[in-house]
PDB file of C-alpha atoms and ligand atoms in Angstrom:
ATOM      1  CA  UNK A  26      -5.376-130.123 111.820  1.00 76.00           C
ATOM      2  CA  UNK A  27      -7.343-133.316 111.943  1.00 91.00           C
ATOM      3  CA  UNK A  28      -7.073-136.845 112.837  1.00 95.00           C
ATOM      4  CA  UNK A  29      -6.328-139.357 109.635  1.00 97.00           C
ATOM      5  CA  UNK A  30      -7.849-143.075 109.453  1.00 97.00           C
ATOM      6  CA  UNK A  31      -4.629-145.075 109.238  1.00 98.00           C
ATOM      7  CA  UNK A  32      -4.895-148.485 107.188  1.00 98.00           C
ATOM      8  CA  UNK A  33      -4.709-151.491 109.151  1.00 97.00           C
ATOM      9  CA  UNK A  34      -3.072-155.054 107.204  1.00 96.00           C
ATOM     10  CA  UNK A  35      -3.683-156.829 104.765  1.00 95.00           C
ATOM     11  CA  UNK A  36      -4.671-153.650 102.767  1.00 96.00           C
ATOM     12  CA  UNK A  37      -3.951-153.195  99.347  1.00 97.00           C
ATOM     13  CA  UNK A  38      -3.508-149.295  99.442  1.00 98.00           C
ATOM     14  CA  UNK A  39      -0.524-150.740 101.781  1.00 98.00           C
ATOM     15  CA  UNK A  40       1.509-152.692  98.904  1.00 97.00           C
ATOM     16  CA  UNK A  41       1.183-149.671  96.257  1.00 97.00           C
ATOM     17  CA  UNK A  42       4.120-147.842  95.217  1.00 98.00           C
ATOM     18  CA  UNK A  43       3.649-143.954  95.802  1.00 98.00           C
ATOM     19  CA  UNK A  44       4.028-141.231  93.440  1.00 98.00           C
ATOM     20  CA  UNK A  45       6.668-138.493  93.810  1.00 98.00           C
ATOM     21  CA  UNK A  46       5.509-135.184  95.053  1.00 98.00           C
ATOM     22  CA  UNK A  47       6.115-132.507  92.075  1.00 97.00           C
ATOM     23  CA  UNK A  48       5.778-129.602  94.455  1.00 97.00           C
ATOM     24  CA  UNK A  49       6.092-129.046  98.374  1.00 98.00           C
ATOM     25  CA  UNK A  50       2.482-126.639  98.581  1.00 98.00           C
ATOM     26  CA  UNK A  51      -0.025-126.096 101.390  1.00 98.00           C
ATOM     27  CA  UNK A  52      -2.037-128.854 100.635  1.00 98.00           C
ATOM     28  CA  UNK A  53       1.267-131.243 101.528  1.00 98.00           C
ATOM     29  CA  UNK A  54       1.979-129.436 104.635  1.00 98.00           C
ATOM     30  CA  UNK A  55      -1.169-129.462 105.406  1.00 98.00           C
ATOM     31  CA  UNK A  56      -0.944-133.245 104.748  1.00 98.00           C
ATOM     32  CA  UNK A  57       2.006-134.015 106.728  1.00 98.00           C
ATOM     33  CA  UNK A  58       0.522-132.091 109.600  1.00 98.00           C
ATOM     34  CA  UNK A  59      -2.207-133.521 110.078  1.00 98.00           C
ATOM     35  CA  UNK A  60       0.017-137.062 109.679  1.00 98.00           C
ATOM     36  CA  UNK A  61       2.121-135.448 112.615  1.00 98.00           C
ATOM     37  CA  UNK A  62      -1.338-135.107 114.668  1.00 98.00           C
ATOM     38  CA  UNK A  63      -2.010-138.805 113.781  1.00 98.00           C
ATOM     39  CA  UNK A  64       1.052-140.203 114.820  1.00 98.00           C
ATOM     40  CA  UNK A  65       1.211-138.413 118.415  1.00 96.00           C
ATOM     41  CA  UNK A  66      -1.924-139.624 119.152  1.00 96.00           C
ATOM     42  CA  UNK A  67      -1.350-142.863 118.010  1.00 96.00           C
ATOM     43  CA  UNK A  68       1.232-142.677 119.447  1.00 95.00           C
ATOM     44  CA  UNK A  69       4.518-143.450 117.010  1.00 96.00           C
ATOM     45  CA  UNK A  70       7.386-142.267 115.882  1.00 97.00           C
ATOM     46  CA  UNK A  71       6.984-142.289 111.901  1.00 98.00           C
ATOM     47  CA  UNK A  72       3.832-142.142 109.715  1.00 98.00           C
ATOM     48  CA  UNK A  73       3.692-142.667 105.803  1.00 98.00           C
ATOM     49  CA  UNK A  74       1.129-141.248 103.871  1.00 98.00           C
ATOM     50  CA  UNK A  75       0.213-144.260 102.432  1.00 98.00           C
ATOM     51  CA  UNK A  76      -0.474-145.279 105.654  1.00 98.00           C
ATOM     52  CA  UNK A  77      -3.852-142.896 106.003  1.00 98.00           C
ATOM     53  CA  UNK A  78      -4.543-144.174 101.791  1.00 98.00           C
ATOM     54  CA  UNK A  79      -2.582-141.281 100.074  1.00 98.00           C
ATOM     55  CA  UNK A  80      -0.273-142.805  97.543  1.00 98.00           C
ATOM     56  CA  UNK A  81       2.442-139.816  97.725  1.00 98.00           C
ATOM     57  CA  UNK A  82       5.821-139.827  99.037  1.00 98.00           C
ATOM     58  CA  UNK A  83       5.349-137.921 102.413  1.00 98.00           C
ATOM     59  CA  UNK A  84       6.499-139.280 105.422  1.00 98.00           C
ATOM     60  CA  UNK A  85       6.898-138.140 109.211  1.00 98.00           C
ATOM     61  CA  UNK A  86       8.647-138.918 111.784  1.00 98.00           C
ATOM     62  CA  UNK A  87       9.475-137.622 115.343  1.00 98.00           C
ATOM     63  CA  UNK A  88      12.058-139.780 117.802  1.00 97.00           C
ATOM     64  CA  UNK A  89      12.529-137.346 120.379  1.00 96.00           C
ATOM     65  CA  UNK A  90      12.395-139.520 124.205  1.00 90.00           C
ATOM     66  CA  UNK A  91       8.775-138.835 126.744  1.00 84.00           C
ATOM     67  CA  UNK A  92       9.601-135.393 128.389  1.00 88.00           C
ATOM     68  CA  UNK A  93      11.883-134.452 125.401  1.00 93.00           C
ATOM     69  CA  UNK A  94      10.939-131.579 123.168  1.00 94.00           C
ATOM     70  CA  UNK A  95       9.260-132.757 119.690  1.00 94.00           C
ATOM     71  CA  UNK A  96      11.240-132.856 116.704  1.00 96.00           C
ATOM     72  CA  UNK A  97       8.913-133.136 113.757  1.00 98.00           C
ATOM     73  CA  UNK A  98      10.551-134.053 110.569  1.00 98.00           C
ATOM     74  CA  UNK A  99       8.660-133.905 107.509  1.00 98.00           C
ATOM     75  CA  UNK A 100      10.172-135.232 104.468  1.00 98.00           C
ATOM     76  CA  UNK A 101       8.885-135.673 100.903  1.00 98.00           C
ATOM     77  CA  UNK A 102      10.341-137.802  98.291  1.00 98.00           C
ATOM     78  CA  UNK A 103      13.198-138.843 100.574  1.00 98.00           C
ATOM     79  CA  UNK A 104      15.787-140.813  98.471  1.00 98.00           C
ATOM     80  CA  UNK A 105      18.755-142.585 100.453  1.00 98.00           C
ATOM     81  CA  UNK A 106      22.039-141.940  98.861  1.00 98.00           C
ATOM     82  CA  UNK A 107      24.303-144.165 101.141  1.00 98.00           C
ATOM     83  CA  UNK A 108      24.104-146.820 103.698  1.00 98.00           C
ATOM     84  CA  UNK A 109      26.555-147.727 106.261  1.00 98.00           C
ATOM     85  CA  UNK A 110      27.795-151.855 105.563  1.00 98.00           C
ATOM     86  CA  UNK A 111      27.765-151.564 109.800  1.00 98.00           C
ATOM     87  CA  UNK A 112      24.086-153.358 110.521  1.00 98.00           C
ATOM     88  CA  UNK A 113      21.643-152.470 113.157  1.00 98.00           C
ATOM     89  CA  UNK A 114      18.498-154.862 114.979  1.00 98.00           C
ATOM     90  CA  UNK A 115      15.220-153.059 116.206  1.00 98.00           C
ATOM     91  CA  UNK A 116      12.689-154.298 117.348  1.00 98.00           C
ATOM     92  CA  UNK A 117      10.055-152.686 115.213  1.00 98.00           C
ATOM     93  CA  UNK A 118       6.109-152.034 115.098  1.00 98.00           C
ATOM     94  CA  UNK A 119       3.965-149.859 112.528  1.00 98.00           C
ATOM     95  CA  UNK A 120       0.619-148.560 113.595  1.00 98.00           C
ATOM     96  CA  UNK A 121      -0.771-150.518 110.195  1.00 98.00           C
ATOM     97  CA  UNK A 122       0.695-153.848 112.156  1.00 97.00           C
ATOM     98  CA  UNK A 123      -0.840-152.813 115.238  1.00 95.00           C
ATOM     99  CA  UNK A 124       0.297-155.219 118.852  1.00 94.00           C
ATOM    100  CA  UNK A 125       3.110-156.789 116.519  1.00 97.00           C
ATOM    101  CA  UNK A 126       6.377-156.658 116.747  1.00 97.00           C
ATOM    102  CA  UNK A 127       9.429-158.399 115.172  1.00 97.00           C
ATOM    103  CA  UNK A 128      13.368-157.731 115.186  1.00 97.00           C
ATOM    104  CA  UNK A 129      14.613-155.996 111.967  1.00 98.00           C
ATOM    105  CA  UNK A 130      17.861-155.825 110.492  1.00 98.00           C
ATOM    106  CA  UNK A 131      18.771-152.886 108.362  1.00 98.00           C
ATOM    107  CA  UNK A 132      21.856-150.561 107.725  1.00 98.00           C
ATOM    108  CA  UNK A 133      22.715-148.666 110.901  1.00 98.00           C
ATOM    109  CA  UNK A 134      23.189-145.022 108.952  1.00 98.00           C
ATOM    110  CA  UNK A 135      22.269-143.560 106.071  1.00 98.00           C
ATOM    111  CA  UNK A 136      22.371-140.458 104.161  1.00 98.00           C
ATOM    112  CA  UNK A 137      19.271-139.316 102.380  1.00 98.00           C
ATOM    113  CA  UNK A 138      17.736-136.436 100.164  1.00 98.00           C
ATOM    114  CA  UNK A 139      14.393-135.175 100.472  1.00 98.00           C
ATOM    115  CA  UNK A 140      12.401-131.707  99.825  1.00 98.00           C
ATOM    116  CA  UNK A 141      11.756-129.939 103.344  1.00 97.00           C
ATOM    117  CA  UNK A 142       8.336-128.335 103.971  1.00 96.00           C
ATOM    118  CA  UNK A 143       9.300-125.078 102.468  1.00 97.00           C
ATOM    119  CA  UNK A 144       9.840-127.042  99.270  1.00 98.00           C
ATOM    120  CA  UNK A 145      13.618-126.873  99.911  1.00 98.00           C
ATOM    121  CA  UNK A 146      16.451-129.628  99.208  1.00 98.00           C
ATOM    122  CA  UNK A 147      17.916-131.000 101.973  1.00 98.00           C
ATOM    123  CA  UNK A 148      20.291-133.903 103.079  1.00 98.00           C
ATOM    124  CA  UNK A 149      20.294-135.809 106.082  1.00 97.00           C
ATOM    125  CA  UNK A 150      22.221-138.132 107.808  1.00 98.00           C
ATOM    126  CA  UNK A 151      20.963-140.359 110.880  1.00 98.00           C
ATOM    127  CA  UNK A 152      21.647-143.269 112.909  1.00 98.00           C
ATOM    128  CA  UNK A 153      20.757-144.970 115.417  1.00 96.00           C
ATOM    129  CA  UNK A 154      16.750-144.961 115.900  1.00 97.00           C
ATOM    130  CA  UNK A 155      16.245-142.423 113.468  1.00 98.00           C
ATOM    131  CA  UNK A 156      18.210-144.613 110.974  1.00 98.00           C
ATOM    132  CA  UNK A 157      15.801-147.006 111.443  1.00 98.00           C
ATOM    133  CA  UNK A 158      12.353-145.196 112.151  1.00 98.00           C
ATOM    134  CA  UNK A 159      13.465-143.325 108.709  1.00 98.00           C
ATOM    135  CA  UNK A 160      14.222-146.696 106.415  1.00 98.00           C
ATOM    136  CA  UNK A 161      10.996-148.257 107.867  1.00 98.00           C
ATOM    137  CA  UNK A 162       8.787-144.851 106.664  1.00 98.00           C
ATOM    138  CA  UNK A 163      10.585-145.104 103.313  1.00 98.00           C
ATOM    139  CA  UNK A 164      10.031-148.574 103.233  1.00 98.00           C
ATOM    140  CA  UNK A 165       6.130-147.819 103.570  1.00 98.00           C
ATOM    141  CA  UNK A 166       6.623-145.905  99.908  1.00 98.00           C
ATOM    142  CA  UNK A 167       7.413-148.799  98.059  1.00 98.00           C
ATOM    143  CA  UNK A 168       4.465-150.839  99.201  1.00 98.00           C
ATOM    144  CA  UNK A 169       7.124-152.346 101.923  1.00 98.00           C
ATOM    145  CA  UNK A 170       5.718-153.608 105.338  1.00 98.00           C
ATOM    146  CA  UNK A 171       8.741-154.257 108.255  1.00 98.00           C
ATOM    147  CA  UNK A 172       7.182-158.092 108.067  1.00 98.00           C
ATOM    148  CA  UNK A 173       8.378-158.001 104.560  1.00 98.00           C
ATOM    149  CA  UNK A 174      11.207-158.310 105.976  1.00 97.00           C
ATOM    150  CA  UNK A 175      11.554-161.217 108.377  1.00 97.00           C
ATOM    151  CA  UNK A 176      10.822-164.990 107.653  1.00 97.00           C
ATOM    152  CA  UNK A 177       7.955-166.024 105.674  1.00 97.00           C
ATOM    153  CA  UNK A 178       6.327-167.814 108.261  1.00 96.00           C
ATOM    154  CA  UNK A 179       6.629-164.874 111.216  1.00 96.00           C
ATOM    155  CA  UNK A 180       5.416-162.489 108.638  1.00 97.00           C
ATOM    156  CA  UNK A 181       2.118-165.137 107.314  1.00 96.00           C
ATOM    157  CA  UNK A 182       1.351-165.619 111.277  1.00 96.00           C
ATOM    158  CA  UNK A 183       1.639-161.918 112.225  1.00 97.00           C
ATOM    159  CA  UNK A 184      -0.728-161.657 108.272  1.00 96.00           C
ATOM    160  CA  UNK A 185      -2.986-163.962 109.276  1.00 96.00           C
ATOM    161  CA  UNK A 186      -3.742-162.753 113.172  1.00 96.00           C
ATOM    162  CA  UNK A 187      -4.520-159.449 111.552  1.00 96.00           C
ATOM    163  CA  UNK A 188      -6.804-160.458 109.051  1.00 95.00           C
ATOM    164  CA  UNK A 189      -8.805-162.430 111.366  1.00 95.00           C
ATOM    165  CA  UNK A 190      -8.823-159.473 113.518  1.00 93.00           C
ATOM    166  CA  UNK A 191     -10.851-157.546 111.063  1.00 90.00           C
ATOM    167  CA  UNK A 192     -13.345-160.391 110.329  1.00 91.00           C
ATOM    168  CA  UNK A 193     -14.018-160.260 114.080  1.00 91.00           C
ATOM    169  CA  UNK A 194     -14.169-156.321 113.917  1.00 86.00           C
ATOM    170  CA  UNK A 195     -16.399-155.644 110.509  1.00 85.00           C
ATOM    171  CA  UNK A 196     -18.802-159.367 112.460  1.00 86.00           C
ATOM    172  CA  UNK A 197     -18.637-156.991 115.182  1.00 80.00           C
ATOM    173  CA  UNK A 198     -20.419-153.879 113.682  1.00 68.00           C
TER     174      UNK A 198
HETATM  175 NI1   NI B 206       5.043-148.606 109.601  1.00 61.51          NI
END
């Protein structure tokens, strides 16, 4: 397994819409492994391929609490086929938004279908975190950042801290 790169914003390769997976082989789960090993030492809870600049819909995600066993999921071309009308607020963070954080509003369950590792259909239901940590990962497939999601103005000054962040950084080197 190795460590992945993950794309900080503004990125490009962060607003791209990914491309379907045709088949579940080693080179994905090798893929979403290594994501796995990218997002515990991050730490997080969810990863999206795009995130480390591969444009395919893969995404990971563990919630399981500190001192809690891990519960890797690993889901490729997830698709939601229902949301709950019932709403639920996080506050969320992405490791391509790193030190920001904003509250989110988004459905509070869903049901979704995705291939499982082993190149298997499955369907899922979550809510709660999960619910969230999941719709926020799927987001990331459409080119879809959580700041897309709150006021224009929260989401230009969380933008524009970040960008100036890497001017410093790439001065810096
Ligand atoms: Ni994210």
């Amino acid at each position: 397994m190795a460590l992945l790169p993950v794309l900080v914003a503004p990125d490009p390769r962060l607003k791209i819409k990914a491309k379907p997976v045709p088949q579940v082989d080693d080179t994905v789960r090798r893929l979403m492994d290594d994501m796995l090993e990218t997002m515990y030492e991050a730490p997080g809870i969810g990863l999206a391929a795009p995130q480390v600049g591969r444009p395919v819909r893969v995404i990971v995600v563990d919630v399981a609490r500190e001192g809690e066993a891990p519960q890797p999921l690993r889901l490729v071309n997830p698709e939601i086929l229902w949301r709950s009308e019932e709403l639920a607020t996080y506050n969320e963070g992405c490791l391509s938004l790193p030190e920001h954080y904003a509250d989110v509003t988004r459905p509070a369950e869903i049901r979704l279908r995705c291939l499982d590792e082993r190149n298997e259909t499955r369907e899922m239901e979550a809510k709660g975190l999960l619910a969230t940590v999941l719709q926020h990962e799927m987001d990331h497939l459409d080119g879809v950042l959580f700041v897309d999601h709150i006021s224009p103005l929260k989401r230009n000054i969380i933008l524009r801290k970040l960008a100036k962040a890497k001017r410093l950084n790439a001065e810096a080197v």
